[in-house]
Amino acid sequence: MSAGPGAAWGVPGLPGTVVVKVSGKHINPEKPNMVKGYAEVFRSLHREGYRLAVVVGGGPVARAYIAAAREAGVNRALQDVLGIEAARLNARLLAAALHPEAYPEPPRSIWEALEAAATGKIVIAGGFQPGQSTAGVAALLAEALNADLLVLATTVDGVYTADPRRSPEAKLIPRLDYETLRKVLQQSVEPGRYELLDPLALSIVERSKIPVRVVNGSDPDNVARVVRGSDVGSLIATTKQ
Ligand SMILES: Nc1ncnc2c1ncn2[C@@H]1O[C@H](COP(=O)(O)OP(=O)(O)O)[C@@H](O)[C@H]1O
Ligand SMILES: O=c1ccn([C@@H]2O[C@H](COP(=O)(O)OP(=O)(O)O)[C@@H](O)[C@H]2O)c(=O)[nH]1
């Protein structure tokens, strides 16, 4: 059995419990090959003994519904609800590709997620409630499951000194603490525009000192690499570790 994520920081034993949030830009109906690639990664990690919970974002479909709702004068809470359902549908797509190893029903709450995790199957969630993003769902799941690692498979190579899409001079930060993370994120709470970690996700990972890896999710193997202990992307952890 592999050493697991803890080995990367001197925590013996494992494989452990890992929560992975995959951007909805990578798992959605327009990208069947990515759905297949992620299903293969999660299937092999599960067979290696890792306890896995996956959260899938809403991606382009969520943003299409949110934009339409905004144009139609719908309030932000209900815009978020549409994004939640889009994320849940993406989660169902991945669960179908992982059948029968995945729990068939995406949980709507932490309690439902714990019940699903108790079956030993891979739990796959979408959104939970308005005012947060799927990164918030992933952080809450990581805390509730005492996860050893939270992986954010996103659209950039890691955490930068500023938004790399807006600041070409932004530099990748391979290792940072929670305080630095708070400084370099915008912390938007606009439906469809929560970025990387929303305020809820940030506060949860900080209060429970959950190690977070931010990797580029355009290659599903990056997730397998960091779960097995490789140093890819950015690591967010307390400096004391
Ligand atoms: N300091 C930062 N480091 C990296 N990305 C950042 C930072 N600040 C803002 N971002 C933005 O956050 C985006 C990732 O968040 P988001 O679009 O919500 O991704 P996801 O689809 O994984 O949820 C990046 O594409 C980047 O433009
Ligand atoms: O628990 C949740 C999860 C998602 N969302 C909404 O659904 C959208 C899509 O989720 P997210 O932005 O996390 O997806 P991704 O950025 O991965 O496409 C978010 O922007 C929110 O508007 C929400 O309100 N609550």
Coordinates of C-alpha atoms and ligand atoms in Angstrom, one line a residue:
M1 CA 0.0 0.0 0.0
S2 CA 1.4 3.5 -0.8
A3 CA 2.6 5.8 1.9
G4 CA -0.3 8.2 1.4
P5 CA -0.4 12.0 1.7
G6 CA 0.8 12.1 5.3
A7 CA 4.2 10.7 4.3
A8 CA 4.9 14.0 2.5
W9 CA 4.8 15.8 5.9
G10 CA 6.2 13.1 8.1
V11 CA 2.8 11.9 9.3
P12 CA 3.3 8.0 9.5
G13 CA 0.8 5.5 8.3
L14 CA -2.0 6.1 5.7
P15 CA -3.4 5.9 3.0
G16 CA -5.8 8.2 4.6
T17 CA -8.8 10.2 3.9
V18 CA -8.7 12.7 1.0
V19 CA -11.2 15.2 -0.2
V20 CA -10.8 16.4 -3.8
K21 CA -12.6 19.4 -5.3
V22 CA -12.5 19.3 -9.1
S23 CA -13.4 22.4 -11.1
G24 CA -16.6 22.2 -13.0
K25 CA -14.5 23.5 -15.9
H26 CA -12.9 20.1 -16.0
I27 CA -15.8 17.8 -15.3
N28 CA -18.9 18.6 -17.4
P29 CA -20.8 17.2 -20.3
E30 CA -18.6 18.9 -22.8
K31 CA -15.5 16.9 -21.6
P32 CA -16.3 13.2 -21.6
N33 CA -12.6 12.3 -21.8
M34 CA -11.9 14.3 -18.6
V35 CA -14.8 12.6 -16.9
K36 CA -13.2 9.2 -17.9
G37 CA -9.8 10.3 -16.8
Y38 CA -10.9 11.4 -13.4
A39 CA -13.0 8.3 -12.9
E40 CA -9.9 6.2 -13.6
V41 CA -7.8 8.2 -11.1
F42 CA -10.4 8.0 -8.4
R43 CA -11.0 4.3 -9.1
S44 CA -7.3 3.4 -8.7
L45 CA -6.9 5.6 -5.6
H46 CA -10.0 3.9 -4.0
R47 CA -8.6 0.5 -4.8
E48 CA -5.3 1.5 -3.1
G49 CA -7.2 2.0 0.1
Y50 CA -7.8 5.8 0.2
R51 CA -11.1 7.0 1.6
L52 CA -12.3 9.5 -0.9
A53 CA -14.8 12.3 -1.1
V54 CA -15.0 14.3 -4.3
V55 CA -16.8 17.6 -4.9
V56 CA -17.5 18.7 -8.5
G57 CA -18.0 22.4 -9.4
G58 CA -20.8 23.8 -11.6
G59 CA -18.6 24.9 -14.5
P60 CA -19.9 26.5 -17.7
V61 CA -23.5 25.2 -17.3
A62 CA -23.7 26.8 -13.8
R63 CA -22.5 30.1 -15.2
A64 CA -25.0 30.0 -18.1
Y65 CA -27.9 29.5 -15.7
I66 CA -26.6 32.1 -13.3
A67 CA -26.2 34.7 -16.1
A68 CA -29.7 33.9 -17.4
A69 CA -31.2 34.3 -13.9
R70 CA -29.3 37.5 -13.3
E71 CA -30.6 38.9 -16.6
A72 CA -34.1 37.8 -15.6
G73 CA -33.8 39.8 -12.3
V74 CA -33.5 36.7 -10.1
N75 CA -31.9 37.3 -6.7
R76 CA -28.4 36.0 -5.8
A77 CA -29.7 33.3 -3.5
L78 CA -31.7 31.7 -6.3
Q79 CA -28.8 32.3 -8.7
D80 CA -26.7 30.2 -6.3
V81 CA -29.4 27.5 -6.2
L82 CA -29.1 27.1 -9.9
G83 CA -25.3 26.8 -9.6
I84 CA -25.8 24.1 -6.9
E85 CA -28.0 22.0 -9.2
A86 CA -25.6 22.3 -12.1
A87 CA -22.7 21.2 -9.8
R88 CA -24.9 18.3 -8.6
L89 CA -25.6 17.2 -12.2
N90 CA -21.8 17.2 -12.9
A91 CA -21.4 15.2 -9.7
R92 CA -24.0 12.7 -11.0
L93 CA -22.1 12.4 -14.3
L94 CA -18.8 11.5 -12.5
A95 CA -20.7 9.1 -10.1
A96 CA -22.2 7.3 -13.2
A97 CA -18.7 6.9 -14.7
L98 CA -17.5 5.5 -11.3
H99 CA -20.4 3.1 -10.9
P100 CA -20.5 0.8 -8.8
E101 CA -17.6 2.2 -6.7
A102 CA -19.3 5.6 -6.2
Y103 CA -22.2 6.3 -3.9
P104 CA -25.1 6.9 -6.4
E105 CA -26.7 9.9 -4.8
P106 CA -24.8 13.3 -4.4
P107 CA -25.3 14.3 -0.7
R108 CA -27.0 17.7 -0.1
S109 CA -25.5 18.1 3.4
I110 CA -22.7 17.1 5.7
W111 CA -25.0 14.6 7.4
E112 CA -26.0 12.9 4.1
A113 CA -22.3 12.9 3.2
L114 CA -21.3 11.1 6.4
E115 CA -24.0 8.5 5.8
A116 CA -22.7 8.0 2.3
A117 CA -19.1 7.8 3.5
A118 CA -20.0 5.1 6.0
T119 CA -20.8 2.8 3.1
G120 CA -17.1 2.8 2.1
K121 CA -18.0 4.0 -1.4
I122 CA -16.5 7.1 -3.1
V123 CA -18.7 10.1 -2.1
I124 CA -19.4 12.6 -4.9
A125 CA -21.0 15.9 -4.0
G126 CA -22.0 19.0 -5.9
G127 CA -23.3 22.1 -4.1
F128 CA -24.9 22.4 -0.7
Q129 CA -26.4 25.9 0.0
P130 CA -26.3 29.5 -1.3
G131 CA -23.6 31.9 -0.3
Q132 CA -20.6 29.6 -0.8
S133 CA -18.9 27.6 -3.6
T134 CA -18.1 24.0 -4.0
A135 CA -14.7 24.8 -2.4
G136 CA -16.7 25.5 0.8
V137 CA -18.4 22.2 0.4
A138 CA -15.0 20.5 0.1
A139 CA -13.6 22.2 3.1
L140 CA -16.6 21.3 5.3
L141 CA -16.3 17.6 4.1
A142 CA -12.6 17.6 4.8
E143 CA -13.2 18.9 8.4
A144 CA -16.2 16.5 9.0
L145 CA -14.2 13.4 7.7
N146 CA -11.0 14.4 9.5
A147 CA -9.3 14.4 6.1
D148 CA -5.5 14.2 5.9
L149 CA -5.5 16.4 2.7
L150 CA -7.8 18.6 0.7
V151 CA -6.9 18.9 -3.0
L152 CA -8.3 21.7 -5.2
A153 CA -7.9 20.7 -8.8
T154 CA -8.4 24.0 -10.5
T155 CA -7.7 26.0 -13.7
V156 CA -4.2 27.4 -12.7
D157 CA -1.0 25.7 -11.5
G158 CA -1.3 26.7 -7.9
V159 CA -1.6 29.8 -5.6
Y160 CA 0.0 32.9 -7.0
T161 CA 1.0 36.2 -5.4
A162 CA -2.0 37.7 -7.2
D163 CA -4.7 36.6 -9.7
P164 CA -2.5 35.2 -12.6
R165 CA -5.3 36.0 -15.1
R166 CA -5.2 39.7 -14.1
S167 CA -1.5 40.2 -13.1
P168 CA 1.0 38.7 -15.6
E169 CA 3.8 39.4 -13.0
A170 CA 2.1 37.2 -10.4
K171 CA 4.4 34.5 -9.1
L172 CA 3.5 30.9 -8.1
I173 CA 3.9 30.3 -4.3
P174 CA 4.9 26.6 -3.8
R175 CA 4.3 26.7 0.0
L176 CA 2.3 29.2 2.0
D177 CA 0.4 29.4 5.3
Y178 CA -3.3 30.3 5.7
E179 CA -2.6 34.0 6.5
T180 CA -0.7 34.5 3.2
L181 CA -3.5 32.7 1.4
R182 CA -6.1 35.1 2.8
K183 CA -3.9 38.0 1.6
V184 CA -3.6 36.9 -2.1
L185 CA -7.3 35.9 -2.6
Q186 CA -10.1 38.4 -3.5
Q187 CA -12.8 36.5 -1.6
S188 CA -15.7 37.3 -3.8
V189 CA -19.2 36.0 -2.9
E190 CA -20.8 36.7 -6.2
P191 CA -22.7 33.7 -7.7
G192 CA -20.5 32.0 -10.3
R193 CA -17.5 34.1 -9.3
Y194 CA -16.3 32.6 -6.0
E195 CA -12.6 32.2 -6.7
L196 CA -10.3 29.3 -5.6
L197 CA -11.4 29.3 -1.9
D198 CA -14.5 31.2 -0.9
P199 CA -14.5 32.9 2.6
L200 CA -16.2 29.9 4.1
A201 CA -13.6 27.4 2.7
L202 CA -10.8 29.7 3.9
S203 CA -12.1 29.9 7.5
I204 CA -12.7 26.1 7.7
V205 CA -9.3 25.0 6.4
E206 CA -7.7 27.6 8.7
R207 CA -9.6 26.7 11.9
S208 CA -8.9 23.0 11.5
K209 CA -5.4 23.4 10.0
I210 CA -6.3 21.2 7.0
P211 CA -3.4 20.8 4.6
V212 CA -4.5 22.0 1.1
R213 CA -2.9 21.2 -2.2
V214 CA -3.8 23.5 -5.2
V215 CA -3.0 21.8 -8.5
N216 CA -3.9 22.3 -12.1
G217 CA -6.8 20.0 -12.7
S218 CA -6.5 20.0 -16.5
D219 CA -4.4 16.8 -15.9
P220 CA -6.3 14.3 -13.7
D221 CA -2.9 12.6 -12.9
N222 CA -1.9 15.7 -10.9
V223 CA -4.5 14.7 -8.3
A224 CA -3.1 11.1 -8.2
R225 CA 0.4 12.5 -7.8
V226 CA -0.3 14.8 -4.8
V227 CA -2.6 12.2 -3.1
R228 CA 0.3 9.7 -3.2
G229 CA 2.6 12.3 -1.7
S230 CA 4.3 14.1 -4.6
D231 CA 5.1 17.8 -4.4
V232 CA 3.0 19.4 -7.2
G233 CA 1.4 22.9 -7.3
S234 CA 1.0 24.8 -4.0
L235 CA 0.8 23.4 -0.5
I236 CA -1.1 25.4 2.1
A237 CA -0.3 24.3 5.7
T238 CA 0.6 25.8 9.0
T239 CA 4.3 26.8 9.0
K240 CA 4.8 24.7 12.1
Q241 CA 4.2 21.4 10.3
Ligands
LIG1 N1 -3.9 34.3 -5.7 C1 -4.5 33.5 -6.7 N2 -3.8 32.4 -7.1 C2 -4.4 31.6 -8.1 N3 -5.6 31.9 -8.7 C3 -6.2 33.0 -8.3 C4 -5.7 33.8 -7.3 N4 -6.6 34.9 -7.1 C5 -7.6 34.6 -7.9 N5 -7.4 33.5 -8.7 C6 -8.3 33.0 -9.7 O1 -9.0 31.9 -9.2 C7 -9.3 31.1 -10.3 C8 -9.6 29.7 -9.8 O2 -10.9 29.8 -9.1 P1 -12.2 29.3 -9.8 O3 -12.3 30.0 -11.1 O4 -13.3 29.4 -8.9 O5 -11.7 27.8 -10.1 P2 -12.5 26.5 -10.1 O6 -13.1 26.4 -11.4 O7 -11.4 25.5 -9.8 O8 -13.5 26.6 -9.0 C9 -8.1 31.1 -11.2 O9 -8.4 30.9 -12.5 C10 -7.6 32.6 -10.9 O10 -8.0 33.4 -12.0
LIG2 O1 -22.5 24.9 -2.0 C1 -22.6 25.6 -3.0 C2 -21.9 25.3 -4.2 C3 -22.0 26.1 -5.4 N1 -22.9 27.1 -5.3 C4 -23.1 27.9 -6.5 O2 -22.8 27.2 -7.7 C5 -21.8 27.9 -8.5 C6 -20.9 26.8 -9.1 O3 -20.1 26.3 -8.2 P1 -18.5 26.6 -8.2 O4 -18.3 28.1 -8.5 O5 -17.9 26.1 -6.9 O6 -18.0 25.7 -9.4 P2 -16.7 25.8 -10.3 O7 -16.0 27.2 -10.0 O8 -15.8 24.7 -9.9 O9 -17.2 25.8 -11.7 C7 -21.1 28.8 -7.5 O10 -20.5 29.8 -8.1 C8 -22.3 29.2 -6.6 O11 -23.1 30.2 -7.3 C9 -23.5 27.5 -4.2 O12 -24.3 28.5 -4.1 N2 -23.4 26.7 -3.0

